[in-house]
mmCIF file of C-alpha atoms in Angstrom:
data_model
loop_
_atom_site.group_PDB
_atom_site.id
_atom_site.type_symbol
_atom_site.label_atom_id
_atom_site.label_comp_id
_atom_site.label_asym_id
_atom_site.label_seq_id
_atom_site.Cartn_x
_atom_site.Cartn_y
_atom_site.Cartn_z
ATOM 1 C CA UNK A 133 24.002 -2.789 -14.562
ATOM 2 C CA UNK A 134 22.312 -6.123 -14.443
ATOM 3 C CA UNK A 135 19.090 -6.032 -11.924
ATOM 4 C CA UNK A 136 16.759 -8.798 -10.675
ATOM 5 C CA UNK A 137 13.495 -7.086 -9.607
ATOM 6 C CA UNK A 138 11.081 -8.201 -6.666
ATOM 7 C CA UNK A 139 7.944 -6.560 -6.510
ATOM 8 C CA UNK A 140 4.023 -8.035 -6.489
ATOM 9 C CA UNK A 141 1.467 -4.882 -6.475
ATOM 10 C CA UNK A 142 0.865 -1.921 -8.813
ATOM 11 C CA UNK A 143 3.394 0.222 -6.945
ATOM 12 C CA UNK A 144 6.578 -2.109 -7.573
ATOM 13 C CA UNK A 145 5.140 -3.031 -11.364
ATOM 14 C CA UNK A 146 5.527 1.134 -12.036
ATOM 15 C CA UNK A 147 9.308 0.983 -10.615
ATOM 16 C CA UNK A 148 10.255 -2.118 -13.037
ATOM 17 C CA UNK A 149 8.643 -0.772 -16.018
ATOM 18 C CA UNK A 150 11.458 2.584 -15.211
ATOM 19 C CA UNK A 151 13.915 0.792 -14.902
ATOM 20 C CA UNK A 152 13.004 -1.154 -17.647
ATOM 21 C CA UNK A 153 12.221 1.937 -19.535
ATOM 22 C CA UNK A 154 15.465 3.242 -18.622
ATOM 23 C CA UNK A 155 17.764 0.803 -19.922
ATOM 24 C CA UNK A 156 18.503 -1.568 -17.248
ATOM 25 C CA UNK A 157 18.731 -5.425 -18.269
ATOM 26 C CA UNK A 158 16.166 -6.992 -16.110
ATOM 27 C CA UNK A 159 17.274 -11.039 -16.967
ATOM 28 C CA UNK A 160 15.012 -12.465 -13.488
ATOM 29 C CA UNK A 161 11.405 -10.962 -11.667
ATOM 30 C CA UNK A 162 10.705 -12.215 -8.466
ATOM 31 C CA UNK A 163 7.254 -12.144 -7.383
ATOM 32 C CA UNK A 164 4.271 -13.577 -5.560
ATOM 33 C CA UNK A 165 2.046 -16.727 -6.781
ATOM 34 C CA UNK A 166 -0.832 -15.849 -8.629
ATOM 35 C CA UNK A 167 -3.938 -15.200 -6.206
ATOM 36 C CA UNK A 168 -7.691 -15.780 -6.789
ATOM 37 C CA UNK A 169 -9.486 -12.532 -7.387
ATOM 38 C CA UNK A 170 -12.287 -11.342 -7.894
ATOM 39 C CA UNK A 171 -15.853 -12.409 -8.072
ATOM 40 C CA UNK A 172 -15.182 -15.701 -9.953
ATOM 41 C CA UNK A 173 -12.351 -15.755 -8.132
ATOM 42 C CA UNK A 174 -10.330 -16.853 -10.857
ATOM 43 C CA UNK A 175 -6.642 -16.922 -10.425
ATOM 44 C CA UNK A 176 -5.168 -13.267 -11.166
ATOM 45 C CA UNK A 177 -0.856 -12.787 -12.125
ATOM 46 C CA UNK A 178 0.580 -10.078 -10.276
ATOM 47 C CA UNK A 179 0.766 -6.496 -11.736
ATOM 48 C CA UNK A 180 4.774 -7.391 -11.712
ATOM 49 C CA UNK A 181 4.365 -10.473 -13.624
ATOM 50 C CA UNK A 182 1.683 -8.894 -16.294
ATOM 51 C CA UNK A 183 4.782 -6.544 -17.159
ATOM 52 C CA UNK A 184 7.260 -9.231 -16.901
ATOM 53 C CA UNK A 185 5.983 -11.823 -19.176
ATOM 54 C CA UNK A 186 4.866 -8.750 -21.415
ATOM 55 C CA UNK A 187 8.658 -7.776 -21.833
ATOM 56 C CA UNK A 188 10.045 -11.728 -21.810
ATOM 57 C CA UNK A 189 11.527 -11.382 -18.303
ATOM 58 C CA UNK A 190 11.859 -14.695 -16.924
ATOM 59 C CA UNK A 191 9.625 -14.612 -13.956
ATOM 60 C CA UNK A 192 10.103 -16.756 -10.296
ATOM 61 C CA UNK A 193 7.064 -17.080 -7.956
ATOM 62 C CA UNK A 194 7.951 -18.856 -4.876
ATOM 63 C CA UNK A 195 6.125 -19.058 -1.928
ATOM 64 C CA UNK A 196 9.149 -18.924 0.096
ATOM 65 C CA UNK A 197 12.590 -17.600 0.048
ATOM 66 C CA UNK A 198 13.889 -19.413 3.691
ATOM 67 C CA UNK A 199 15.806 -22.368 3.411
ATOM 68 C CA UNK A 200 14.898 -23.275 6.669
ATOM 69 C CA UNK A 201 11.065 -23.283 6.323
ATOM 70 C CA UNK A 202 9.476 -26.135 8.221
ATOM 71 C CA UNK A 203 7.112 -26.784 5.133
ATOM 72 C CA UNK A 204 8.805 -29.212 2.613
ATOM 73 C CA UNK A 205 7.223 -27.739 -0.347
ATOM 74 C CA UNK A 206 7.851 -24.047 0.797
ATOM 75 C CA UNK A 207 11.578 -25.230 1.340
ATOM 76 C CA UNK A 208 12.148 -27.081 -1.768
ATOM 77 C CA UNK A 209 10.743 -23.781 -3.734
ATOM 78 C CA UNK A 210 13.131 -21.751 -1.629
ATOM 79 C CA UNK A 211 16.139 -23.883 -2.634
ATOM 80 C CA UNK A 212 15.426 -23.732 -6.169
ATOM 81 C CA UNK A 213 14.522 -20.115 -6.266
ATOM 82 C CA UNK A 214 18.103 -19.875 -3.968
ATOM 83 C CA UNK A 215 19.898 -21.603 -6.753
ATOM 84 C CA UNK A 216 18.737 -19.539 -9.512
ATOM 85 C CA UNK A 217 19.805 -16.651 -7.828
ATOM 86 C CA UNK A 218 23.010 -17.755 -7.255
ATOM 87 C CA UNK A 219 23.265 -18.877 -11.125
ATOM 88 C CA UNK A 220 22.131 -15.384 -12.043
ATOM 89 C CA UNK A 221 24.707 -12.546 -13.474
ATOM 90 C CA UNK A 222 23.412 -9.970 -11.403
ATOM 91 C CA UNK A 223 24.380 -6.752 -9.944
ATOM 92 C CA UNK A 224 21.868 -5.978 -7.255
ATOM 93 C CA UNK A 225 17.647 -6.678 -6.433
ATOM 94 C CA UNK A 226 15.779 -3.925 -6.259
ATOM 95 C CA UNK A 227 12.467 -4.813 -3.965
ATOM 96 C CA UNK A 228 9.107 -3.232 -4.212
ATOM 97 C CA UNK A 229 6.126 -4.448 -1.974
ATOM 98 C CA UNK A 230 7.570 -7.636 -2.514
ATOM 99 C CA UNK A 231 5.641 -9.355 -0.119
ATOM 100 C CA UNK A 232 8.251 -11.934 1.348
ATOM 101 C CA UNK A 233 10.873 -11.312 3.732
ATOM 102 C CA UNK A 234 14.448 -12.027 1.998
ATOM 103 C CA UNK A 235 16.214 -14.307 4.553
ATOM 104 C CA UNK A 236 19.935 -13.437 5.207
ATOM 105 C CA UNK A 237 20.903 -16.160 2.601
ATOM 106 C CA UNK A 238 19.611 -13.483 -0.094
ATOM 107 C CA UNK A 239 20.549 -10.755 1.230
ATOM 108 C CA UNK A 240 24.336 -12.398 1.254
ATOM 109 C CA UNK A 241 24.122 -12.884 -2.487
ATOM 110 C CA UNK A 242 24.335 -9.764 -3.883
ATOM 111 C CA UNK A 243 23.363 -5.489 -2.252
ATOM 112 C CA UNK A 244 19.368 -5.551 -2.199
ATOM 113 C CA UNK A 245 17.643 -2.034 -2.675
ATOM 114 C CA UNK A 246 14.028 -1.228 -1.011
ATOM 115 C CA UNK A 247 11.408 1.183 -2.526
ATOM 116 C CA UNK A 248 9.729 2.149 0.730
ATOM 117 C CA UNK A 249 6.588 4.925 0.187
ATOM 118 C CA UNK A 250 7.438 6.498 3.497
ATOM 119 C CA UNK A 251 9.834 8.782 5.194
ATOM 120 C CA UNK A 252 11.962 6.070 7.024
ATOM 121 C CA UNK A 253 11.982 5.528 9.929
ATOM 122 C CA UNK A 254 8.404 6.772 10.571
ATOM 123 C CA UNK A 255 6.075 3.682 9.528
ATOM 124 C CA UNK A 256 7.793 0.831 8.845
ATOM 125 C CA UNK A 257 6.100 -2.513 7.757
ATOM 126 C CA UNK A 258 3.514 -3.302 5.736
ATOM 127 C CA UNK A 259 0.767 -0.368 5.528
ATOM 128 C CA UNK A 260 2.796 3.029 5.435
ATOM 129 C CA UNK A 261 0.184 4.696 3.295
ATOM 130 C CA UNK A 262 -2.767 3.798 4.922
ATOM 131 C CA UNK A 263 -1.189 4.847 8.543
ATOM 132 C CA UNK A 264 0.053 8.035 7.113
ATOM 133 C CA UNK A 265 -3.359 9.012 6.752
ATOM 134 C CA UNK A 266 -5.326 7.447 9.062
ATOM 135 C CA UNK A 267 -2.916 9.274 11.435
ATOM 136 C CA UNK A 268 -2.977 12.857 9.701
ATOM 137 C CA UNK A 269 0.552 13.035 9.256
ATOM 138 C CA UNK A 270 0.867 15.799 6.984
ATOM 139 C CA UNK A 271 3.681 14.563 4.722
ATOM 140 C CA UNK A 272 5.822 11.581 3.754
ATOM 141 C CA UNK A 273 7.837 10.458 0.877
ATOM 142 C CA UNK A 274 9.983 7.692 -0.019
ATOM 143 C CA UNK A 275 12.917 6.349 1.043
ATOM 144 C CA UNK A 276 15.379 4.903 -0.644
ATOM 145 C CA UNK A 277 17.229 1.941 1.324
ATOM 146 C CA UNK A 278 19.625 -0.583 1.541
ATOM 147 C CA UNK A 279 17.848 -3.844 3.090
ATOM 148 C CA UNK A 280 19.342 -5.861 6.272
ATOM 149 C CA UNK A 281 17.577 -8.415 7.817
ATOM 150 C CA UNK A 282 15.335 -5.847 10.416
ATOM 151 C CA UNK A 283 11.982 -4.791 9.178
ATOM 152 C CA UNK A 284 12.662 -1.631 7.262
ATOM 153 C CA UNK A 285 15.578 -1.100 9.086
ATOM 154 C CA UNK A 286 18.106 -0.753 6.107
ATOM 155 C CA UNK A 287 21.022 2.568 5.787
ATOM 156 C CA UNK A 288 19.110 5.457 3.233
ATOM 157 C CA UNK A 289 20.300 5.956 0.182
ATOM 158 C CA UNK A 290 17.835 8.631 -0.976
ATOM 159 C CA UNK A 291 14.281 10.498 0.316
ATOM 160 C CA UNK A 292 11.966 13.114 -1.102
ATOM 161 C CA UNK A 293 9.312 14.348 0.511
ATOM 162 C CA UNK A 294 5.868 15.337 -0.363
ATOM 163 C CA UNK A 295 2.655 16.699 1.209
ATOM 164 C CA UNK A 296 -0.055 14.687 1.948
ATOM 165 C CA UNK A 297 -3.271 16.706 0.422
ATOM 166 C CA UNK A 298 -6.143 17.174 2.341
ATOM 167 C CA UNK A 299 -8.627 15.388 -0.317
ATOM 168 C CA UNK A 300 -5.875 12.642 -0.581
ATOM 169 C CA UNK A 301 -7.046 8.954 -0.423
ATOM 170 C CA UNK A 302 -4.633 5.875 -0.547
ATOM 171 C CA UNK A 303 -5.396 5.058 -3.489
ATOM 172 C CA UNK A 304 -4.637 8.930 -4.850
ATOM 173 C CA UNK A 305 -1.267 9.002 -2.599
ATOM 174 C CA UNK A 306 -0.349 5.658 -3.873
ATOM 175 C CA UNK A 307 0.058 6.885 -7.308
ATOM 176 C CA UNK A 308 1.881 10.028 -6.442
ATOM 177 C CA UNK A 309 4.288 7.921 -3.960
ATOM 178 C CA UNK A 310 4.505 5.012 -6.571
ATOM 179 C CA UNK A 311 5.497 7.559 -10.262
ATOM 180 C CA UNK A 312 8.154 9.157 -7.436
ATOM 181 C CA UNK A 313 9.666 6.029 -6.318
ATOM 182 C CA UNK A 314 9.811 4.842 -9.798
ATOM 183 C CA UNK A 315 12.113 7.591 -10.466
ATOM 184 C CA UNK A 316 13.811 7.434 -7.234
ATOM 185 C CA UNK A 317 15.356 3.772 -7.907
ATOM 186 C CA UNK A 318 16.448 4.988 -11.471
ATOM 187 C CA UNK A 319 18.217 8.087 -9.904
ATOM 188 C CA UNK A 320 19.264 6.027 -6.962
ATOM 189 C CA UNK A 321 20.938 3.133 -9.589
ATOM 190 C CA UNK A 322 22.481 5.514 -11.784
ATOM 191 C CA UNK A 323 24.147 7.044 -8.674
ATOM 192 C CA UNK A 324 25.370 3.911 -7.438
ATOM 193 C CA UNK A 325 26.911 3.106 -10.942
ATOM 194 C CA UNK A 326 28.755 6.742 -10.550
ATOM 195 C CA UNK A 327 30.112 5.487 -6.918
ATOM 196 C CA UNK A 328 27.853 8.796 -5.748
ATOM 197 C CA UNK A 329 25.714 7.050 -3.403
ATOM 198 C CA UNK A 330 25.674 6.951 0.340
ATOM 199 C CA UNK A 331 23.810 5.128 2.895
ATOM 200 C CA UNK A 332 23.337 7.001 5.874
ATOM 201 C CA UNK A 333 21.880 4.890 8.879
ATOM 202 C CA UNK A 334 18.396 5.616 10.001
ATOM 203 C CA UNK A 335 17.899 7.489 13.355
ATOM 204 C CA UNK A 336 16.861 5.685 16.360
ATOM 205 C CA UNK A 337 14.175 8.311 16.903
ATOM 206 C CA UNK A 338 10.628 8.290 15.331
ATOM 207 C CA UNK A 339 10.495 4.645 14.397
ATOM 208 C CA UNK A 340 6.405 3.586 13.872
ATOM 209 C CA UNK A 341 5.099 0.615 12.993
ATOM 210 C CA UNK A 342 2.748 0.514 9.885
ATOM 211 C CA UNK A 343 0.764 -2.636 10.791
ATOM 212 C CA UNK A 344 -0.857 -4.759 8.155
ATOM 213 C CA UNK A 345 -4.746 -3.204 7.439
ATOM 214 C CA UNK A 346 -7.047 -5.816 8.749
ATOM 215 C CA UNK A 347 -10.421 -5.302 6.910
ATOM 216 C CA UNK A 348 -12.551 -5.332 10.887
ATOM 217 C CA UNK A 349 -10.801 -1.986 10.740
ATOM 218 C CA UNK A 350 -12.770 -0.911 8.088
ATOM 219 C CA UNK A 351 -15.443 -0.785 10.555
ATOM 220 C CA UNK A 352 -16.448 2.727 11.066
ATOM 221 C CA UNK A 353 -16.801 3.670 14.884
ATOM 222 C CA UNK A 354 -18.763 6.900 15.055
ATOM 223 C CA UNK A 355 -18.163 7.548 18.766
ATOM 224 C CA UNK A 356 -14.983 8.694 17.724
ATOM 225 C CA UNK A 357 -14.696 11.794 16.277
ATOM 226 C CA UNK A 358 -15.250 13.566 12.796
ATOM 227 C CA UNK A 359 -11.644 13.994 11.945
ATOM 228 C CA UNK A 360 -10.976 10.536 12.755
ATOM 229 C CA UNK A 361 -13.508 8.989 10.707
ATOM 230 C CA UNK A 362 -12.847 11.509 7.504
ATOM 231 C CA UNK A 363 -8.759 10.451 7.985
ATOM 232 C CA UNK A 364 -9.722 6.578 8.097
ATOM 233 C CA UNK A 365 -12.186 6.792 5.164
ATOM 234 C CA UNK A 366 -9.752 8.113 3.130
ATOM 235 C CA UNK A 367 -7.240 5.858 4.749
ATOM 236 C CA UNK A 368 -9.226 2.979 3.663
ATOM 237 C CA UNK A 369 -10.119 3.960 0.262
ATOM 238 C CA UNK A 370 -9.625 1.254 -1.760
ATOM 239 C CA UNK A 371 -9.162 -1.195 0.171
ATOM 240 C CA UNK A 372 -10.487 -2.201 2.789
ATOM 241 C CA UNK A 373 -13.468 -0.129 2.051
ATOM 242 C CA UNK A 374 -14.456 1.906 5.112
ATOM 243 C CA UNK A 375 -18.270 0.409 5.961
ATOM 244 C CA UNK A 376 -21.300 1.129 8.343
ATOM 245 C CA UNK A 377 -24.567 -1.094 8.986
ATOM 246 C CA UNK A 378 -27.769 0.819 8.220
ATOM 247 C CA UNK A 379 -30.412 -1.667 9.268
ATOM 248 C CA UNK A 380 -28.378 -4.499 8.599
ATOM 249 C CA UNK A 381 -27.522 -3.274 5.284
ATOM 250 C CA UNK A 382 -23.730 -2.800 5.255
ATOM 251 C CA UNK A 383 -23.054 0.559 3.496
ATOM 252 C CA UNK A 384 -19.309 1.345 1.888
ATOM 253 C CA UNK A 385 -18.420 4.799 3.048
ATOM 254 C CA UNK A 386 -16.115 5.867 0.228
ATOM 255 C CA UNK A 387 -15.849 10.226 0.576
ATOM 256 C CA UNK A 388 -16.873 11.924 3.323
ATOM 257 C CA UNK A 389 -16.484 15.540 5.018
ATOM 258 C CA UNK A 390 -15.700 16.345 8.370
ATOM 259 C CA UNK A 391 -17.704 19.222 10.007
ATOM 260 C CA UNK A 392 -17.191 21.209 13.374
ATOM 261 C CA UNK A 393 -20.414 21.776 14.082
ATOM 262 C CA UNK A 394 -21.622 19.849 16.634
ATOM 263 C CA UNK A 395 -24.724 17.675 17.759
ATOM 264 C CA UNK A 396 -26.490 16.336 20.855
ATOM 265 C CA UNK A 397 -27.687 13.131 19.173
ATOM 266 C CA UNK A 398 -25.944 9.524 19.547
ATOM 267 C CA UNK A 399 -23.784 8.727 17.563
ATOM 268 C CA UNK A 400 -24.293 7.490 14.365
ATOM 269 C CA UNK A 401 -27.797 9.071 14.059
ATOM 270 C CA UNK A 402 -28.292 10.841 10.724
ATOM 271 C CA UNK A 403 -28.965 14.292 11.338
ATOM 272 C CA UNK A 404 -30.310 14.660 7.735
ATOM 273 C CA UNK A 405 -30.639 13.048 4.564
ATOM 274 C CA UNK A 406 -31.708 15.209 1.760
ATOM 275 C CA UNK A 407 -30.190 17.014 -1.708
ATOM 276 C CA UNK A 408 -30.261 19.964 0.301
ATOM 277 C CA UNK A 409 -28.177 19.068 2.932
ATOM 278 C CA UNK A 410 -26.766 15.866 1.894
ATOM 279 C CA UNK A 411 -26.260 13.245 4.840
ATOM 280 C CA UNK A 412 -24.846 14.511 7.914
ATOM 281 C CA UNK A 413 -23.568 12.082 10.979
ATOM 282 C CA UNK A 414 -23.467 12.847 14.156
ATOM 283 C CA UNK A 415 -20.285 11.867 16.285
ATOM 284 C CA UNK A 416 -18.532 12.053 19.381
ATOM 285 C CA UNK A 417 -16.914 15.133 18.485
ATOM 286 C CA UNK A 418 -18.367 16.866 15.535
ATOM 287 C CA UNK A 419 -20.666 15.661 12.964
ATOM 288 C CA UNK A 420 -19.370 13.863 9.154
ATOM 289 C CA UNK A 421 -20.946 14.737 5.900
ATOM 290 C CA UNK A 422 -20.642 11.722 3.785
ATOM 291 C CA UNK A 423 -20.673 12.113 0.439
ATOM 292 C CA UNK A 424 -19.580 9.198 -1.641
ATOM 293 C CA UNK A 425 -21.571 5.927 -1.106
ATOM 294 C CA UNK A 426 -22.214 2.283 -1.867
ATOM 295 C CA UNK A 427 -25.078 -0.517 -1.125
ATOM 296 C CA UNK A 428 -24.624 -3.883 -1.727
ATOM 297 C CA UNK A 429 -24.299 -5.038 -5.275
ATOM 298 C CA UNK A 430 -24.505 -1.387 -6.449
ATOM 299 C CA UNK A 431 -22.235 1.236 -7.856
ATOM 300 C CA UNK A 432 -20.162 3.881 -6.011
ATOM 301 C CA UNK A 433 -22.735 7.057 -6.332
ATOM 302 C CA UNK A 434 -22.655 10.734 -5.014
ATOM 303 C CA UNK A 435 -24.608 11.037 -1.464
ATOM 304 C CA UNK A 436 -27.764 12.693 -3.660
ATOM 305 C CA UNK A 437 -27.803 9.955 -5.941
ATOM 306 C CA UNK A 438 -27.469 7.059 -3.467
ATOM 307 C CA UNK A 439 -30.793 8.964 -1.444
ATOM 308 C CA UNK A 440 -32.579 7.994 -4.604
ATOM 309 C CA UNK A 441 -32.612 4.539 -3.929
ATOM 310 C CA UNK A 442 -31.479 4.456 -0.541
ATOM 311 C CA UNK A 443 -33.250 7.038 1.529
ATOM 312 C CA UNK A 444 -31.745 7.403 5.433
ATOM 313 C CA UNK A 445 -33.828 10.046 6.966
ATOM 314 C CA UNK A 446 -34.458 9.238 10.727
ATOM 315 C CA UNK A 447 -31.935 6.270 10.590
ATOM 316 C CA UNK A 448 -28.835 5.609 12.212
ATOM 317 C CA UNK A 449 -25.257 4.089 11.413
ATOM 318 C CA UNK A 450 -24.140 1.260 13.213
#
């Protein structure tokens, strides 16, 4: 079976290197245009296209796939990247975070195959990690999927589930939901080859949206409660980087603790700040114990280590 691969982040760069790994002949990667990163800002390939051009897979990067794109240059990209395709021997695309929307005229060329790291159809889109926990669902998974032209919207081919832990962060769930998936589209290939694989349409009920993470909701709002906050610091971890003012001073929250116990103070007032007690928050409902930290310019540290150089006694969180 002959595959062309789509994929931009970490999480579809694990999937090709199975299928690589596996045996598959890979002869075309689709995947974003490099990006500055960084603090120089220098322009950074794609975790995809590190492995492609690692392995001599022929990598495309347009910044469109539509024919009908109003922008001449993100048209004429589209039609060329549309004409390799079509001059490709190819079997099927397996997509991973891809990043683009494949217009109909791709989807018409040959079956396409979605990696999606959640249990369809509960978050579709473009964050399903980051909702999952922000919203305290308590498991998810991924889905296997044929795509159509709706967001997410695709028959399933194949799901496994697994718990979300309570210590889990996005970047910790990532990994488990990325090695799974990476073994899901092998399976879920392999299958298809043996004529064992069904689609089975998606029900109508318990379709969410997992919106795009906007970094303003990094944000942290303490007159919402401690559960809340814990969920969306974890949510947030890596990226956006939940983040409170102290003075002015914006402080990355990276680990915190949600307590039961109560307060009377506003909130956002630290209720202490000491090795002893490490720094407590008080919020609408319940009080936070944060315990992983970062100042500008500085490294992540344990709360004991950041009151070294960053003492908060008396202050509050804005």
């Amino acid at each position: 079976m002959k595959i062309i691969f789509a994929g931009t982040p970490e999480f579809a760069a694990v999937a090709l290197q199975a299928l690589h790994v596996a045996g598959f002949e890979i002869p075309l990667v689709l995947t974003q245009p490099d990006r500055p990163a960084g603090r120089g800002m220098q322009m950074h390939a794609s975790a995809v296209k590190q492995f492609a051009l690692a392995h001599d897979i022929e990598v495309l990067q347009p910044l469109s796939l539509r024919l009908d794109s109003k922008d001449p240059e993100r048209a004429a990209q589209a039609a060329a990247a549309h004409a390799r395709l079509l001059a490709t021997d190819y079997d099927v695309m397996v997509v991973a975070a891809y990043g683009l929307i494949l217009p109909r005229s791709t989807l018409d060329i040959k079956p396409c195959i979605n990696i999606h790291g959640s249990l369809l159809p509960r978050w579709r889109g473009a964050a399903p990690i980051h909702r999952a926990i922000e919203t305290g669902d308590l498991e998810t998974g991924v889905t296997i999927m044929e795509m159509e032209e709706g967001l997410d919207t695709g028959p399933m081919l194949l799901m496994e589930r697994v718990p979300i832990l309570p210590g889990d962060t996005t970047a910790s769930l990532h990994d488990t939901l990325a090695a799974l998936g990476a073994r899901m589209i092998v399976d879920a290939l392999r299958a298809r080859a043996a004529g064992t694989l069904h689609p089975v349409p998606q029900p109508d009920a318990g379709v969410t949206y997992a919106a795009k993470i906007g970094k303003e909701e990094a944000a942290l709002d303490f007159s919402l409660s401690s559960a809340e906050l814990g969920r969306k610091i974890r949510a947030f971890n890596p990226f956006p980087g939940a983040h409170a003012e102290v003075n002015g001073v914006v402080i990355k929250i990276w680990g915190a603790e949600a307590l039961d116990a109560g307060s009377d103070a506003a909130p956002g007032r630290i209720l202490a700040a000491d090795a002893q007690h490490g720094i407590v928050v008080a919020c609408k409902h319940g009080t936070l114990r944060l315990t992983e930290l970062q100042k500008p310019g500085g490294k992540r540290l344990p709360a004991a280590e950041f009151l070294k150089g960053f003492p908060l006694e008396g202050l509050s969180l804005d």
